[in-house]
Coordinates of C-alpha atoms and ligand atoms in Angstrom, one line a residue:
M1 CA 90.0 -48.9 252.2
H2 CA 90.5 -45.6 250.4
R3 CA 89.2 -47.2 247.2
V4 CA 86.1 -48.4 249.1
N5 CA 85.5 -45.0 250.5
R6 CA 86.0 -43.3 247.1
L7 CA 83.6 -45.8 245.5
S8 CA 80.9 -45.3 248.2
R9 CA 81.3 -41.5 247.9
R10 CA 80.8 -41.8 244.2
L11 CA 77.8 -44.1 244.6
F12 CA 76.3 -41.6 247.1
R13 CA 76.9 -38.7 244.6
L14 CA 75.3 -40.6 241.8
S15 CA 72.2 -41.4 243.8
A16 CA 71.9 -37.8 244.9
V17 CA 72.1 -36.7 241.2
A18 CA 69.4 -39.3 240.4
Q19 CA 67.2 -38.0 243.2
T20 CA 67.7 -34.4 242.1
R21 CA 66.7 -35.3 238.6
A22 CA 63.7 -37.1 239.8
T23 CA 62.7 -34.1 241.9
C24 CA 63.5 -31.9 239.0
A25 CA 61.1 -33.8 236.7
V26 CA 58.4 -33.8 239.3
N27 CA 58.8 -30.1 240.1
K28 CA 58.7 -29.2 236.5
D29 CA 55.6 -31.3 235.8
V30 CA 53.8 -29.7 238.8
L31 CA 54.8 -26.2 237.6
L32 CA 53.9 -27.0 234.0
V33 CA 50.5 -28.4 234.9
K34 CA 49.8 -25.4 237.0
H35 CA 51.0 -22.8 234.5
H36 CA 50.3 -24.3 231.2
P37 CA 48.4 -27.6 231.1
K38 CA 48.4 -27.8 227.3
L39 CA 52.2 -28.1 227.1
A40 CA 52.4 -30.4 230.1
A41 CA 52.5 -33.7 228.1
K42 CA 55.1 -32.3 225.7
H43 CA 57.2 -31.0 228.5
T44 CA 57.2 -34.2 230.5
Q45 CA 58.6 -36.0 227.5
H46 CA 61.2 -33.3 227.2
V47 CA 62.3 -33.8 230.8
R48 CA 62.6 -37.6 230.4
W49 CA 64.7 -37.1 227.3
L50 CA 66.9 -34.8 229.2
N51 CA 67.4 -37.2 231.9
T52 CA 68.6 -39.9 229.6
T53 CA 70.9 -37.7 227.6
C54 CA 72.3 -35.8 230.6
V55 CA 71.5 -32.4 229.1
R56 CA 70.0 -30.3 231.9
T57 CA 67.4 -27.6 231.7
G58 CA 65.8 -25.1 234.0
L59 CA 62.6 -23.1 234.0
V60 CA 63.5 -19.5 234.3
Q61 CA 61.0 -16.9 235.3
F62 CA 62.0 -14.0 233.1
K63 CA 61.1 -10.7 234.6
L64 CA 60.4 -7.1 233.6
A65 CA 63.5 -5.2 234.5
D66 CA 63.6 -1.8 236.1
I67 CA 63.8 0.5 233.1
G68 CA 64.7 3.5 235.1
E69 CA 63.1 7.0 235.4
G70 CA 61.0 5.8 238.3
I71 CA 58.8 3.7 235.9
K72 CA 56.8 1.2 237.9
E73 CA 54.7 -0.5 235.2
A74 CA 54.5 -0.9 231.5
E75 CA 51.7 -1.9 229.2
M76 CA 52.1 -5.0 227.1
L77 CA 52.0 -3.8 223.5
E78 CA 53.0 -6.8 221.5
W79 CA 54.2 -10.4 221.8
F80 CA 56.8 -11.6 219.3
V81 CA 56.7 -15.2 220.6
E82 CA 54.0 -17.7 221.2
E83 CA 53.8 -20.2 224.1
G84 CA 55.7 -23.4 223.0
E85 CA 57.8 -21.4 220.6
K86 CA 61.6 -21.7 220.6
V87 CA 63.5 -18.5 221.5
S88 CA 67.2 -17.7 221.2
Q89 CA 69.4 -15.2 223.0
F90 CA 68.9 -11.6 221.8
Q91 CA 65.6 -12.5 220.1
D92 CA 62.8 -10.0 220.8
I93 CA 60.3 -11.4 223.2
C94 CA 57.8 -8.6 223.5
E95 CA 57.4 -4.9 223.4
V96 CA 56.2 -2.9 226.4
Q97 CA 55.3 0.8 226.7
S98 CA 55.8 2.9 229.8
D99 CA 54.4 6.4 230.1
K100 CA 57.6 7.7 228.6
S101 CA 58.7 5.4 225.9
T102 CA 58.5 1.8 224.6
A103 CA 61.1 -0.9 225.1
K104 CA 61.7 -4.1 223.3
I105 CA 62.5 -6.9 225.7
T106 CA 65.0 -9.4 224.4
S107 CA 65.7 -12.9 225.6
R108 CA 68.9 -13.7 227.5
Y109 CA 68.4 -17.4 227.0
D110 CA 68.0 -20.1 224.4
G111 CA 65.0 -22.1 225.2
V112 CA 61.2 -22.6 224.9
I113 CA 58.6 -20.1 226.0
M114 CA 56.4 -22.1 228.4
K115 CA 54.1 -19.4 229.6
R116 CA 53.3 -15.7 228.8
Y117 CA 52.0 -13.9 231.8
Y118 CA 50.3 -10.8 230.3
D119 CA 47.8 -10.2 227.5
I120 CA 48.2 -7.3 225.1
G121 CA 46.9 -4.2 226.8
E122 CA 47.6 -5.4 230.3
N123 CA 50.0 -3.6 232.6
A124 CA 53.0 -5.5 233.8
Q125 CA 54.6 -4.3 237.0
V126 CA 58.4 -3.9 237.1
G127 CA 59.9 -7.0 238.8
T128 CA 57.1 -9.4 237.8
T129 CA 57.5 -12.3 235.5
L130 CA 56.8 -11.8 231.8
V131 CA 57.5 -15.3 230.6
D132 CA 58.6 -18.7 231.8
I133 CA 61.4 -20.0 229.6
E134 CA 62.5 -23.6 229.6
V135 CA 66.2 -22.9 229.2
E136 CA 68.5 -25.2 227.2
G137 CA 71.9 -25.3 228.8
E138 CA 74.1 -26.5 231.5
E139 CA 72.1 -25.5 234.5
D140 CA 70.2 -28.1 236.5
G141 CA 66.6 -27.1 236.8
T142 CA 65.4 -28.4 240.1
E143 CA 62.8 -25.7 240.3
A144 CA 61.6 -22.6 238.6
K145 CA 64.5 -20.2 238.8
Q146 CA 64.1 -16.5 239.4
D147 CA 65.7 -14.5 236.7
E148 CA 68.2 -12.8 238.9
T149 CA 69.5 -10.3 236.4
P150 CA 66.4 -9.5 234.5
D151 CA 66.6 -8.4 230.9
V152 CA 67.4 -4.8 230.2
P153 CA 65.6 -3.4 227.2
T154 CA 68.0 -3.0 224.3
T155 CA 66.1 -0.4 222.5
I156 CA 63.9 2.2 224.0
E157 CA 61.8 4.1 221.6
P158 CA 58.4 5.7 221.4
P159 CA 55.3 3.7 220.3
T160 CA 55.2 2.6 216.7
P161 CA 52.0 3.0 214.7
T162 CA 51.4 -0.7 214.3
Q163 CA 51.1 -1.1 218.0
T164 CA 47.9 1.0 218.2
P165 CA 45.0 -0.7 220.0
E166 CA 43.1 -0.7 216.7
T167 CA 45.3 -3.5 215.3
Q168 CA 45.0 -5.5 218.5
G169 CA 41.5 -6.7 217.5
V170 CA 42.8 -8.2 214.3
L171 CA 43.7 -11.9 214.5
A172 CA 47.3 -12.6 213.5
T173 CA 50.4 -14.3 214.9
P174 CA 53.3 -12.2 216.2
A175 CA 55.3 -13.2 213.1
V176 CA 52.6 -11.9 210.8
R177 CA 52.3 -8.7 212.8
R178 CA 56.0 -8.3 212.6
L179 CA 55.9 -8.8 208.8
A180 CA 53.1 -6.2 208.5
K181 CA 55.1 -3.8 210.6
E182 CA 58.3 -4.3 208.5
H183 CA 56.3 -3.3 205.4
G184 CA 54.5 -0.4 207.2
L185 CA 51.1 -2.0 206.8
D186 CA 48.1 -1.6 208.9
L187 CA 46.5 -5.0 209.7
N188 CA 43.1 -3.5 209.6
D189 CA 43.5 -2.9 205.9
I190 CA 44.2 -6.5 205.1
K191 CA 41.5 -9.0 204.6
G192 CA 42.4 -12.2 206.6
S193 CA 41.9 -15.5 204.7
G194 CA 42.6 -17.7 207.8
K195 CA 40.2 -19.1 210.4
D196 CA 37.8 -16.5 211.8
G197 CA 39.4 -13.9 209.5
R198 CA 42.9 -14.4 210.8
V199 CA 45.5 -12.5 208.7
V200 CA 48.1 -15.0 207.5
K201 CA 51.5 -14.4 205.8
E202 CA 50.0 -15.1 202.3
D203 CA 47.5 -12.3 202.9
I204 CA 50.3 -9.8 203.6
M205 CA 52.3 -10.9 200.6
E206 CA 49.2 -10.7 198.4
F207 CA 48.5 -7.2 199.7
I208 CA 52.0 -6.1 199.1
D209 CA 51.8 -7.2 195.5
Q210 CA 48.8 -4.9 194.9
P211 CA 49.9 -1.5 193.4
E212 CA 47.9 0.5 196.0
A213 CA 49.3 -1.5 198.9
T214 CA 51.2 1.4 200.4
M215 CA 48.1 3.6 200.6
T216 CA 47.1 2.3 204.0
S217 CA 45.7 4.4 206.7
S218 CA 49.1 4.3 208.4
S219 CA 50.9 5.5 205.3
P220 CA 52.3 9.0 205.7
T221 CA 51.5 9.8 202.1
M222 CA 47.8 9.3 202.7
M223 CA 45.5 12.3 202.3
P224 CA 43.8 13.4 205.5
S225 CA 40.5 11.7 205.9
I226 CA 37.3 13.7 205.7
P227 CA 36.1 14.4 209.3
T228 CA 33.1 12.4 210.3
V229 CA 30.5 13.5 212.9
M230 CA 30.6 11.2 216.0
L231 CA 27.1 9.7 216.7
Q232 CA 27.8 8.8 220.3
D233 CA 30.3 9.5 223.1
K234 CA 33.5 7.4 223.0
T235 CA 35.7 6.5 225.9
E236 CA 39.4 6.0 225.2
K237 CA 41.9 4.8 227.9
L238 CA 44.7 7.2 228.5
K239 CA 47.9 5.6 227.7
G240 CA 51.6 6.3 227.0
I241 CA 52.5 9.9 226.3
R242 CA 49.0 11.2 227.1
K243 CA 49.0 9.4 230.4
A244 CA 52.4 10.9 231.1
M245 CA 51.0 14.4 230.3
V246 CA 48.3 14.0 232.9
R247 CA 51.0 13.2 235.5
S248 CA 53.5 15.9 234.6
M249 CA 50.8 18.6 234.2
K250 CA 49.3 17.7 237.5
A251 CA 52.8 18.0 239.0
S252 CA 53.2 21.4 237.4
L253 CA 50.0 22.6 239.0
D254 CA 51.9 22.6 242.3
I255 CA 54.1 25.3 240.9
P256 CA 53.0 28.9 241.4
H257 CA 53.5 30.2 237.8
F258 CA 53.9 33.8 236.9
G259 CA 53.7 35.0 233.3
Y260 CA 55.7 37.7 231.5
D261 CA 55.2 38.7 227.9
D262 CA 57.2 40.8 225.5
E263 CA 57.7 41.3 221.8
Y264 CA 61.0 40.9 220.0
D265 CA 61.8 42.6 216.7
M266 CA 63.3 39.7 214.6
S267 CA 63.8 41.8 211.4
E268 CA 67.6 41.4 211.4
L269 CA 67.5 37.7 212.2
V270 CA 64.9 37.2 209.5
L271 CA 67.2 38.8 207.0
L272 CA 70.3 36.9 208.2
R273 CA 68.5 33.6 208.0
K274 CA 67.2 34.4 204.6
K275 CA 70.7 35.2 203.4
I276 CA 72.3 31.9 204.6
K277 CA 69.6 29.3 204.8
K278 CA 69.7 28.1 201.2
E279 CA 73.5 27.8 201.3
V280 CA 73.4 25.9 204.6
K281 CA 70.9 23.5 203.1
H282 CA 72.9 23.1 199.9
N283 CA 76.2 22.6 201.7
T284 CA 75.2 20.6 204.7
G285 CA 71.6 19.4 204.0
V286 CA 70.5 20.9 207.2
K287 CA 67.2 22.9 207.5
L288 CA 68.0 26.1 209.2
S289 CA 65.0 27.5 211.0
Y290 CA 64.9 30.3 213.6
M291 CA 65.1 27.9 216.5
P292 CA 68.9 27.2 216.4
F293 CA 69.5 31.0 216.7
I294 CA 67.0 31.4 219.4
M295 CA 68.4 28.4 221.3
K296 CA 71.9 29.7 221.1
A297 CA 70.8 33.1 222.2
T298 CA 68.9 31.6 225.1
S299 CA 71.9 29.7 226.2
A300 CA 74.0 32.9 226.1
A301 CA 71.3 34.6 228.2
L302 CA 71.2 31.6 230.6
A303 CA 74.9 32.0 231.2
Q304 CA 74.1 35.4 232.6
Y305 CA 71.1 34.3 234.6
P306 CA 71.9 30.7 235.7
I307 CA 69.0 30.6 238.1
L308 CA 66.7 30.2 235.1
N309 CA 68.6 27.0 234.4
S310 CA 68.2 25.7 237.9
Q311 CA 66.0 23.2 239.7
L312 CA 64.5 23.1 243.2
D313 CA 65.5 19.9 245.0
G314 CA 62.9 17.3 246.2
G315 CA 62.9 18.6 249.8
H316 CA 62.6 22.3 248.6
E317 CA 65.8 23.0 250.6
N318 CA 68.3 23.7 247.8
I319 CA 68.5 25.2 244.4
I320 CA 70.6 23.2 242.0
Y321 CA 72.2 25.3 239.3
K322 CA 72.6 23.0 236.2
A323 CA 75.9 23.3 234.4
D324 CA 74.6 22.1 231.0
H325 CA 72.1 24.1 229.0
N326 CA 69.9 21.2 227.9
I327 CA 67.2 23.1 226.1
G328 CA 64.0 21.2 225.7
V329 CA 61.9 21.8 222.6
A330 CA 58.2 21.1 222.5
V331 CA 57.7 18.9 219.5
D332 CA 54.2 18.4 218.1
T333 CA 53.8 14.8 216.9
P334 CA 50.8 12.7 215.9
H335 CA 51.3 10.7 219.1
G336 CA 51.2 13.7 221.5
L337 CA 53.4 16.4 222.7
L338 CA 57.1 15.4 223.3
L339 CA 59.8 17.4 224.9
P340 CA 63.2 16.2 223.8
S341 CA 66.2 18.4 224.6
V342 CA 69.3 19.5 222.7
K343 CA 72.0 18.7 225.2
S344 CA 74.9 21.2 226.2
V345 CA 73.7 24.0 223.9
Q346 CA 76.4 26.1 225.5
N347 CA 79.1 24.0 223.7
L348 CA 77.4 23.8 220.3
S349 CA 77.6 26.1 217.3
I350 CA 74.3 27.2 215.7
I351 CA 74.8 24.7 212.9
E352 CA 75.4 21.9 215.4
I353 CA 72.2 22.9 217.2
A354 CA 70.3 22.8 213.9
V355 CA 71.6 19.3 213.1
E356 CA 70.5 18.0 216.5
L357 CA 67.2 19.8 216.4
N358 CA 66.5 18.4 212.9
R359 CA 67.3 14.9 214.2
L360 CA 65.0 15.3 217.3
H361 CA 62.2 16.7 215.2
E362 CA 62.5 13.9 212.7
A363 CA 62.8 11.3 215.4
G364 CA 59.7 12.7 217.2
L365 CA 57.6 12.5 214.1
N366 CA 58.8 9.0 213.3
N367 CA 58.5 7.6 216.9
K368 CA 62.2 7.2 217.1
L369 CA 63.1 9.4 220.1
T370 CA 65.2 7.5 222.7
Q371 CA 64.9 7.7 226.4
Q372 CA 68.2 9.7 226.4
D373 CA 66.6 12.3 224.0
V374 CA 63.6 12.9 226.3
V375 CA 65.3 13.1 229.7
G376 CA 67.6 15.8 231.3
G377 CA 66.1 19.0 230.0
T378 CA 67.0 22.0 232.1
F379 CA 65.0 24.8 230.3
S380 CA 62.3 24.7 227.6
L381 CA 61.1 26.5 224.6
S382 CA 57.8 25.9 222.8
N383 CA 57.7 27.3 219.3
I384 CA 53.9 27.4 219.0
G385 CA 54.4 30.1 216.3
S386 CA 55.5 27.4 213.8
I387 CA 51.8 26.4 213.9
G388 CA 50.3 29.9 214.5
G389 CA 49.2 32.2 217.3
T390 CA 50.6 35.3 219.0
Y391 CA 50.7 34.6 222.7
A392 CA 50.5 31.3 224.7
R393 CA 50.4 30.4 228.4
P394 CA 53.2 27.8 228.6
V395 CA 53.2 25.4 231.6
I396 CA 56.5 24.5 233.3
F397 CA 57.8 21.0 233.1
P398 CA 59.1 20.2 236.6
P399 CA 61.8 20.2 237.8
Q400 CA 62.6 23.0 235.3
V401 CA 61.8 26.5 236.5
A402 CA 61.0 28.3 233.3
I403 CA 59.6 27.9 229.8
G404 CA 59.1 30.3 226.9
A405 CA 56.5 30.1 224.2
L406 CA 57.4 31.7 220.9
G407 CA 54.6 33.2 218.8
K408 CA 54.4 33.5 215.1
I409 CA 56.8 36.1 213.5
Q410 CA 54.5 38.6 211.9
I411 CA 55.2 41.7 209.8
L412 CA 53.7 44.5 211.7
P413 CA 54.0 48.3 211.7
R414 CA 56.2 49.6 214.6
Y415 CA 57.7 53.0 215.4
N416 CA 61.5 53.1 215.2
Y417 CA 63.7 55.3 217.4
D418 CA 63.3 58.3 215.1
G419 CA 59.5 58.1 215.4
D420 CA 59.0 56.7 211.9
I421 CA 56.7 53.8 211.2
T422 CA 58.6 50.8 209.8
K423 CA 57.6 47.3 208.8
S424 CA 59.0 45.0 211.5
H425 CA 59.1 41.2 212.0
I426 CA 57.6 40.9 215.4
M427 CA 57.7 37.7 217.5
C428 CA 55.7 37.7 220.8
V429 CA 57.3 35.7 223.6
S430 CA 55.4 34.5 226.6
W431 CA 57.4 33.3 229.6
S432 CA 56.2 31.2 232.6
A433 CA 58.4 30.9 235.6
D434 CA 58.3 29.2 239.0
H435 CA 57.7 32.0 241.3
R436 CA 59.1 30.1 244.3
V437 CA 62.5 30.4 242.7
I438 CA 62.3 33.1 240.0
E439 CA 61.5 36.7 240.7
G440 CA 59.7 38.8 238.1
A441 CA 62.6 41.2 237.7
T442 CA 65.0 38.3 236.9
M443 CA 62.7 37.0 234.3
A444 CA 62.3 40.5 232.8
R445 CA 66.1 41.0 232.7
F446 CA 66.7 37.6 231.2
S447 CA 64.1 38.3 228.5
N448 CA 65.6 41.8 227.8
L449 CA 69.0 40.2 227.3
L450 CA 67.6 37.5 225.0
K451 CA 65.7 40.2 223.1
D452 CA 69.0 42.1 222.6
Y453 CA 70.8 39.1 221.2
L454 CA 67.9 38.3 218.8
E455 CA 67.4 41.9 217.7
N456 CA 71.2 42.2 217.2
P457 CA 72.3 38.7 216.1
S458 CA 75.8 39.9 215.4
K459 CA 76.3 39.9 219.2
L460 CA 75.9 36.2 219.1
L461 CA 79.2 35.9 217.3
L462 CA 80.7 36.4 220.8
Y463 CA 79.3 33.0 221.8
L464 CA 80.3 30.9 218.8
K465 CA 82.5 27.9 219.7
Ligands
COA501 N1 57.2 32.3 213.2 C1 57.3 32.3 211.8 N2 57.8 31.2 211.1 C2 58.3 30.2 211.8 C3 58.2 30.1 213.2 C4 57.7 31.3 213.9 N3 57.6 31.3 215.2 N4 58.7 29.0 213.6 C5 59.1 28.3 212.5 N5 58.8 29.0 211.5 C6 59.1 28.6 210.1 C7 60.5 28.0 210.0 O1 61.5 28.9 209.9 C8 60.3 27.2 208.7 O2 60.3 28.0 207.6 P1 61.1 27.7 206.3 O3 60.3 26.6 205.7 O4 61.1 28.9 205.5 O5 62.5 27.3 206.7 C9 58.9 26.7 208.9 O6 58.2 27.6 209.7 C10 58.8 25.3 209.5 O7 59.6 25.2 210.6 P2 59.6 23.9 211.5 O8 59.7 22.7 210.6 O9 58.4 23.9 212.4 O10 61.0 24.0 212.3 P3 61.3 24.8 213.7 O11 62.7 24.4 213.9 O12 61.0 26.2 213.6 O13 60.4 24.1 214.8 C11 59.5 22.4 216.2 C12 60.5 22.8 215.1 C13 59.7 20.9 216.5 C14 59.6 23.3 217.4 C15 58.1 22.6 215.6 O14 57.9 21.9 214.4 C16 56.9 22.2 216.5 O15 56.6 21.1 216.7 N6 56.2 23.2 217.0 C17 55.0 23.0 217.8 C18 55.4 23.1 219.3 C19 54.1 22.9 220.1 O16 53.2 22.2 219.8 N7 54.0 23.7 221.2 C20 52.9 23.7 222.0 C21 53.3 23.1 223.3 S1 51.9 23.1 224.5

């Protein structure tokens, strides 16, 4: 009796499995015809084959994960896989760009890409499906599964030059685009020999073999082009960093700014840096500009005036005094203005600050800043003087409450305490502060203290770690 029961239970299980598989095949066919008719025939065969070999598959809707920082959408920059192409775990699927950074999305599955949901240039909302993947594995795919733990980007970096909209008009497969990118080539510079001018792998290899191949418009060694006069208006969609600037500058408009300017005599610091910069470069390879001294002195002054390193909370009920002095530095890059910050300056020596600043500057210029680099600033400096100019009107980056713009250090005549005229190295500093939180007198006292440290750099010795 027991045996009969066991047998009938087994028969029942087998028939349930058979039914499930039949449903699975039907569901998949319906989904496939709906989403990607071209692959339907191929896929149907695939399902039948699976049924006979007992390897099960599932259609996973692979979604754009929440990449943090309140980012709601990201622009599709580049696809690395085609529909119908096999994909393996950890393989890059696509690259998206939010208004803060870009992220490569990697697969968490082995399988086949059945459908891509966005075209290049389209905005993907966080939480929506990027691709359908027909997963190879143990799971029984009775219906399209929701990817419950969507992929988290493995690398977050600013846009790379090959992802500019200009190359999007060039016909090329993702593999060819990747190859061009690896060799730092601009697809616009390569004549395509494929159908409709499509750039194929051979075109890239031929281009590389030419001696002048590296002299593309994306090459950093290229001479600046001769400016041409525009014949008509041109409209360009605001994207990435520039779009983020619109948002953050609009937010800063809500802040009642007040300005405060002063000039600092940098003569001693100029001398000090002159004495040691070659040796530092020789011994450590680090470029020692004025900024590491200014940042260390700023941190020492912030320790005395912590309200300048504070933030107003969202409800405007509390002031949060930040423990770390994460000093943001405006970095001018070909892609727009970036504001990475050197973290915990209060714990760093001047040389350590220099190392980190060099890294951030380099990363900014090469589109290699990470999300971590650009978040968390608590106070900012903008060294506009490295480009030129005397005074500036800096704009606060909320939630920070103050920012300083440093002018160019110039040799100017000034009276000394004895009433004699001397040649001094003068740097004008322009402060902007949030008047809801910072009083003018506090800003002036802070600036006086910083001026004292920079005019007498030996006092900074007290703050060396
Ligand atoms: N006055 C005079 N000389 C200056 C200077 C200043 N204010 N700032 C820098 N210099 C000198 C440096 O000491 C260095 O000289 P050296 O070659 O003898 O060593 C040279 O100019 C180049 O310095 P730089 O490479 O710019 O390094 P830095 O550490 O001083 O500055 C950045 C790094 C990232 C801040 C700077 O390159 C930058 O991007 N500044 C622009 C910021 C900006 O756009 N602000 C506007 C925001 S709205």
